[in-house]
Amino acid sequence: MVRTIGILTAGGDSPGLNAAIRAVGKAAQRAYGMEVLGFKDGFLGLMQNRYEHLDSDDLSGILTRGGTVLGTSRIKVNRVDLGDGRDVDGRQAMREVVEQHELEAVVCLGGDGTAKNALKLADVGIPILTLPKTIDNDVAETDVTFGFDTAMYIATEAVDRLHSTAHSHHRIMVVETMGHSVGWLALGAGLAGGADVILIPEIPYDVEAVASSIAARRAAGSTFSIVAVAEGAISKEDAAIRDSMQAKIGSADDPVKNSIKRKMREFEGARAGGTVQLASTLEALTGLESRITILGHVQRGGTPTPADRLLATRLGTACADFIADGTHGVLVAAKGQTTEAVPLKKVAGRTKSVPLDHPWLDTARHLGIALGD
Ligand code: F6P
């Protein structure tokens, strides 16, 4: 009997996805004689039974390509938006597709949202495994995610390049990285690129403290400053408002909860231009001209770094071994130089933030980099 597996990519794309598809597929074919079906556009393609057979030719020549050859989407498997105002629970349809193809496993390459979806599918009996991809590096229970190294490289290059123009014009350069609600990218690129200030969501900032650190640099003879700020960075005042709303959600009953959640969304929407506001406040407080660079999706594009290719490749080949052993319901996690199958229950719904005692923070403080606190 032919052994068949499915593979899909879900959530935001990330460099290294194609390297992982290739690794899972080649290892499954070569070591175990399995057939590989690639489902299109993430869980949506699984629900709609849209797939292609991935033979060895399809898996060749994609190692270095950015994006995902399979396409991706952001959906919730239990609430699929039909585009006409209606939602459906897609899990039954997905299970039928898995049964129709007699899939031994479905491999999902994704981040924290994908782990949540995967757990919901495991709960309805689908044999599922995930691999940790995201530029945010925020998946719990794995040392690192693929995509992060490439994004950090791109953001570091931006910080490098901003140095010379900041120097020429004696300006404050504020550069915003992605990272959703965590600060790994801003911290990593800020350190590697030699930023003077690094602001991350884990450490709410005091804008006056940031301005004072820039003024102190100026007084000491440095005529420019580079501020690396994570998109999720938050001021101390806003963090206090957010925390009090979250506390109210925890104790409220349903109708009140929904209205607080709505207010919270409005609050987050209003914070969306936070980096622009930050730059103009710093300009006002220091009297130094400031400019903003928002790196955005450029951090997700292009060819993966060697470190991301290696990570995606070793996790992908290990995944094929786990499938062959009959292991599912797990994240294939990187632990040092080894891989581990971690139950999805331990991963889904958790976010790996930068711990406040992380060595990178300690290193930044030793260098005199201001962290806004
Ligand atoms: O999770 C990856 C990520 O790039 C985050 O850093 C960012 O907040 C988000 O996705 C952007 O999502 P989208 O591609 O939907 O704009």
XYZ file of C-alpha atoms and ligand atoms in Angstrom:
389
model
C 0.000 0.000 0.000
C 1.262 3.495 -0.910
C 1.993 5.642 2.093
C 0.850 9.229 1.485
C 1.372 12.436 3.413
C 0.049 15.972 2.925
C 1.934 19.201 3.454
C 0.763 22.796 3.664
C 2.041 26.245 4.637
C -0.138 28.486 6.817
C -0.107 32.008 8.262
C 2.287 34.752 7.156
C 4.957 33.537 4.770
C 8.548 33.375 5.887
C 11.937 32.641 4.300
C 12.783 28.940 4.618
C 9.297 27.572 3.882
C 10.369 26.081 0.561
C 13.498 24.611 2.134
C 11.254 22.877 4.678
C 8.769 21.633 2.049
C 11.707 20.206 0.105
C 13.227 18.556 3.167
C 10.011 16.918 4.382
C 9.124 15.798 0.867
C 12.519 14.466 -0.180
C 13.095 12.629 3.095
C 9.596 11.112 3.001
C 10.101 9.949 -0.584
C 13.689 8.768 -0.386
C 13.761 7.191 3.067
C 10.209 5.870 3.277
C 8.864 5.679 -0.304
C 5.971 7.971 0.591
C 3.900 10.033 -1.835
C 3.587 13.714 -1.049
C 0.564 15.921 -1.717
C 1.037 19.687 -1.413
C -2.179 21.468 -0.382
C -2.606 24.983 -1.769
C -3.075 28.145 0.282
C -2.849 26.618 3.715
C -5.803 25.091 5.564
C -8.152 26.583 2.967
C -6.731 24.285 0.291
C -7.027 21.322 2.635
C -10.689 22.112 3.216
C -11.333 22.583 -0.509
C -9.225 19.565 -1.540
C -6.967 21.698 -3.726
C -3.604 19.996 -4.040
C -0.805 18.912 -6.338
C 1.397 15.816 -6.284
C 4.905 16.861 -5.325
C 7.382 14.586 -7.043
C 11.154 14.894 -6.838
C 11.234 17.360 -9.762
C 8.784 19.660 -7.973
C 10.978 19.565 -4.897
C 14.161 20.410 -6.781
C 15.370 23.962 -7.239
C 13.248 25.463 -4.461
C 15.742 25.420 -1.576
C 16.811 29.016 -2.086
C 13.453 30.486 -3.084
C 11.638 32.925 -0.811
C 7.894 32.708 -0.088
C 6.084 29.404 -0.414
C 5.485 27.482 -3.635
C 2.245 26.197 -2.087
C 0.724 29.585 -1.216
C -0.659 30.405 2.199
C -3.655 31.914 3.992
C -4.627 33.049 7.450
C -7.794 31.266 8.559
C -9.237 29.713 11.698
C -10.101 26.089 10.894
C -13.209 26.162 13.098
C -14.437 29.513 11.699
C -13.644 29.725 8.003
C -14.801 33.011 6.491
C -16.805 32.248 3.333
C -16.488 35.854 2.173
C -20.252 36.479 2.265
C -20.537 37.278 5.948
C -20.882 33.612 6.938
C -18.403 31.424 8.840
C -18.253 27.637 8.692
C -16.449 25.071 10.800
C -14.085 23.558 8.207
C -12.795 20.674 10.319
C -15.203 18.007 9.101
C -14.455 18.829 5.447
C -10.711 18.701 6.192
C -11.058 15.337 7.890
C -12.929 13.957 4.874
C -10.102 15.099 2.569
C -7.547 13.428 4.828
C -9.599 10.200 4.788
C -10.164 10.342 1.032
C -6.402 10.443 0.361
C -5.659 8.086 3.276
C -3.082 10.551 4.534
C -0.770 9.134 7.137
C 0.018 12.657 8.294
C -0.567 16.302 7.472
C 2.500 18.478 7.975
C 1.734 22.143 8.626
C 4.495 24.709 8.415
C 3.446 27.683 10.519
C 3.662 29.814 13.628
C 1.599 30.131 16.781
C -1.724 30.518 14.913
C -0.956 27.334 12.989
C -0.237 25.448 16.212
C -3.703 26.460 17.489
C -5.345 25.331 14.234
C -3.346 22.101 14.240
C -4.455 21.258 17.768
C -8.088 21.794 16.747
C -7.566 19.382 13.846
C -5.781 16.846 16.047
C -8.845 16.989 18.329
C -11.041 15.751 15.451
C -8.674 12.884 14.704
C -6.429 14.289 11.971
C -2.812 13.043 12.326
C -1.003 16.339 12.254
C 2.523 17.674 12.825
C 3.780 21.267 12.706
C 7.157 22.813 11.950
C 8.001 26.180 13.553
C 8.234 28.974 11.000
C 7.884 32.691 11.586
C 10.088 35.745 11.368
C 8.796 36.682 14.849
C 10.579 33.753 16.608
C 7.684 33.558 19.071
C 6.701 29.866 18.890
C 6.796 28.239 22.330
C 8.867 25.114 23.057
C 11.388 25.546 20.245
C 14.735 27.299 20.561
C 14.210 29.106 17.285
C 11.923 29.315 14.249
C 12.975 29.372 10.601
C 12.564 32.758 8.934
C 13.830 34.612 11.982
C 17.493 34.588 11.003
C 16.757 35.928 7.515
C 14.478 38.692 8.803
C 17.074 39.624 11.418
C 19.703 39.781 8.684
C 17.534 42.100 6.560
C 16.716 44.347 9.534
C 20.382 44.440 10.564
C 21.390 45.513 7.094
C 18.834 48.326 7.294
C 20.240 49.488 10.641
C 23.755 49.358 9.144
C 22.718 51.465 6.172
C 20.876 53.999 8.312
C 24.058 54.697 10.251
C 25.812 56.554 7.447
C 22.889 58.793 6.548
C 22.119 59.431 10.253
C 25.731 60.468 10.700
C 25.727 62.807 7.692
C 22.608 64.681 8.825
C 23.013 64.441 12.622
C 19.565 62.909 12.893
C 17.625 60.495 15.021
C 16.738 57.519 12.820
C 13.819 55.467 14.082
C 13.599 52.054 12.401
C 10.592 49.813 12.999
C 10.887 46.041 12.715
C 8.060 43.510 12.575
C 7.665 40.945 15.332
C 3.970 41.181 16.220
C 3.756 41.223 20.030
C 7.365 40.206 20.752
C 10.735 41.929 20.458
C 13.135 39.265 19.153
C 13.664 40.942 15.768
C 14.191 44.487 17.077
C 16.479 43.227 19.817
C 18.528 40.918 17.576
C 18.884 43.397 14.706
C 19.385 46.319 17.085
C 22.230 44.540 18.836
C 23.798 43.202 15.648
C 23.497 46.580 13.912
C 24.696 48.658 16.861
C 21.483 50.607 17.562
C 21.664 53.135 20.403
C 18.125 52.555 21.642
C 16.111 49.318 21.380
C 12.420 49.303 22.275
C 10.552 46.004 22.594
C 7.031 45.144 23.767
C 8.349 43.195 26.740
C 9.784 46.419 28.240
C 7.243 49.277 28.065
C 9.153 52.482 27.420
C 9.216 55.932 28.955
C 9.606 58.348 26.056
C 11.274 60.936 28.280
C 13.883 58.373 29.355
C 14.529 57.575 25.680
C 14.892 61.289 24.859
C 17.278 61.766 27.815
C 19.496 58.915 26.615
C 19.667 60.508 23.153
C 20.395 63.924 24.670
C 23.158 62.354 26.791
C 24.732 60.823 23.676
C 24.598 64.206 22.011
C 26.212 65.879 25.015
C 28.979 63.254 24.888
C 29.706 64.146 21.268
C 27.620 61.620 19.258
C 25.705 63.622 16.717
C 23.192 60.957 15.691
C 21.188 58.121 17.238
C 19.609 54.977 15.864
C 16.427 53.773 17.556
C 15.322 50.192 16.721
C 11.689 49.789 17.692
C 9.559 46.659 17.481
C 6.128 47.168 15.897
C 4.567 45.957 19.154
C 6.586 48.273 21.434
C 4.394 50.194 23.831
C 4.801 53.194 26.131
C 4.380 52.783 29.878
C 1.139 54.818 29.811
C -0.400 52.712 27.035
C 0.748 49.490 28.701
C -1.091 50.550 31.870
C -4.311 51.183 29.883
C -3.950 47.853 28.054
C -3.282 45.914 31.261
C -6.288 47.397 33.018
C -8.532 46.487 30.040
C -7.128 42.949 30.052
C -7.758 42.625 33.772
C -11.377 43.744 33.245
C -11.843 41.161 30.466
C -10.678 38.457 32.865
C -13.370 39.242 35.439
C -16.263 40.397 33.215
C -19.258 38.374 32.038
C -19.847 37.822 28.320
C -21.680 40.970 27.042
C -19.351 43.263 29.022
C -16.346 41.208 27.877
C -17.309 41.743 24.226
C -17.633 45.483 24.674
C -14.213 45.698 26.399
C -12.725 43.567 23.621
C -14.154 46.010 21.064
C -12.632 48.938 22.966
C -9.347 47.086 23.092
C -9.358 46.625 19.315
C -10.032 50.360 18.898
C -7.199 51.103 21.308
C -4.802 48.837 19.378
C -5.933 50.454 16.100
C -5.173 53.911 17.484
C -1.713 52.697 18.515
C -0.931 51.512 14.985
C 0.958 54.695 14.119
C 2.968 54.495 17.345
C 6.366 54.701 15.669
C 5.457 57.925 13.859
C 4.272 59.395 17.141
C 7.421 58.208 18.903
C 9.695 59.864 16.330
C 7.897 63.189 16.499
C 7.893 63.175 20.322
C 11.644 62.439 20.340
C 12.183 65.309 17.898
C 10.189 67.655 20.129
C 11.935 66.555 23.319
C 15.518 66.586 21.978
C 15.353 69.310 19.365
C 17.021 66.873 16.924
C 15.549 66.157 13.522
C 14.153 62.637 13.232
C 13.250 60.311 10.363
C 11.335 57.033 10.274
C 11.934 53.790 8.365
C 9.250 51.117 8.613
C 10.752 47.887 7.289
C 7.467 45.964 7.020
C 7.140 43.007 4.677
C 10.585 43.454 3.143
C 11.711 41.440 6.198
C 9.707 38.437 4.941
C 10.933 38.498 1.356
C 13.702 36.894 -0.616
C 16.119 34.057 -0.251
C 16.663 32.469 3.199
C 20.029 32.700 4.964
C 22.167 29.542 5.295
C 21.139 29.281 8.983
C 17.437 29.269 8.048
C 17.989 26.761 5.237
C 19.842 24.461 7.607
C 17.222 24.757 10.331
C 14.312 24.193 7.941
C 16.135 21.253 6.372
C 17.034 19.448 9.573
C 13.551 19.975 11.068
C 11.971 18.809 7.811
C 13.963 15.596 7.593
C 13.367 14.872 11.293
C 9.659 15.386 10.651
C 9.695 12.588 8.055
C 11.253 10.277 10.670
C 8.583 11.172 13.227
C 5.834 10.455 10.678
C 7.397 7.097 9.844
C 7.417 6.267 13.584
C 3.704 7.057 13.807
C 4.227 10.217 15.882
C 1.654 12.995 15.434
C -0.117 15.737 17.377
C 3.267 17.396 17.837
C 5.483 20.343 16.970
C 8.860 19.280 15.584
C 10.985 21.580 17.731
C 14.643 22.616 17.606
C 16.438 21.906 20.879
C 20.101 22.726 20.548
C 21.384 20.615 17.655
C 18.686 17.978 18.169
C 14.977 17.860 17.386
C 12.156 16.958 19.700
C 8.485 16.130 19.166
C 6.616 18.417 21.591
C 2.869 17.781 22.114
C 0.824 20.543 20.460
C -1.065 21.016 23.735
C 2.139 22.461 25.209
C 2.600 24.853 22.276
C -0.818 26.126 21.150
C -1.959 29.413 22.671
C 1.441 30.232 24.138
C 3.769 32.990 22.926
C 7.520 32.940 23.440
C 8.337 36.515 24.441
C 11.834 37.791 25.206
C 12.427 36.838 28.870
C 13.503 39.830 30.938
C 16.622 37.943 32.035
C 17.609 37.010 28.484
C 21.372 37.348 27.818
C 20.734 39.627 24.813
C 19.115 42.182 27.147
C 21.999 41.904 29.553
C 24.425 42.408 26.670
C 22.513 45.497 25.513
C 22.638 47.030 28.997
C 26.373 46.315 29.263
C 26.888 48.257 26.038
C 24.905 51.237 27.307
C 22.076 50.678 24.830
C 18.930 52.369 26.154
C 15.951 50.025 26.502
C 13.475 52.757 27.372
C 12.912 51.772 31.009
O 3.785 36.878 12.016
C 4.587 37.396 11.024
C 4.251 38.832 10.750
O 5.101 39.308 9.725
C 4.305 39.769 11.961
O 5.612 40.165 12.279
C 3.427 40.900 11.478
O 2.865 41.583 12.589
C 2.374 40.194 10.687
O 2.928 38.946 10.299
C 1.930 40.933 9.445
O 0.897 40.199 8.876
P 0.336 40.382 7.409
O 1.250 39.687 6.457
O -0.991 39.739 7.470
O 0.306 41.844 7.128
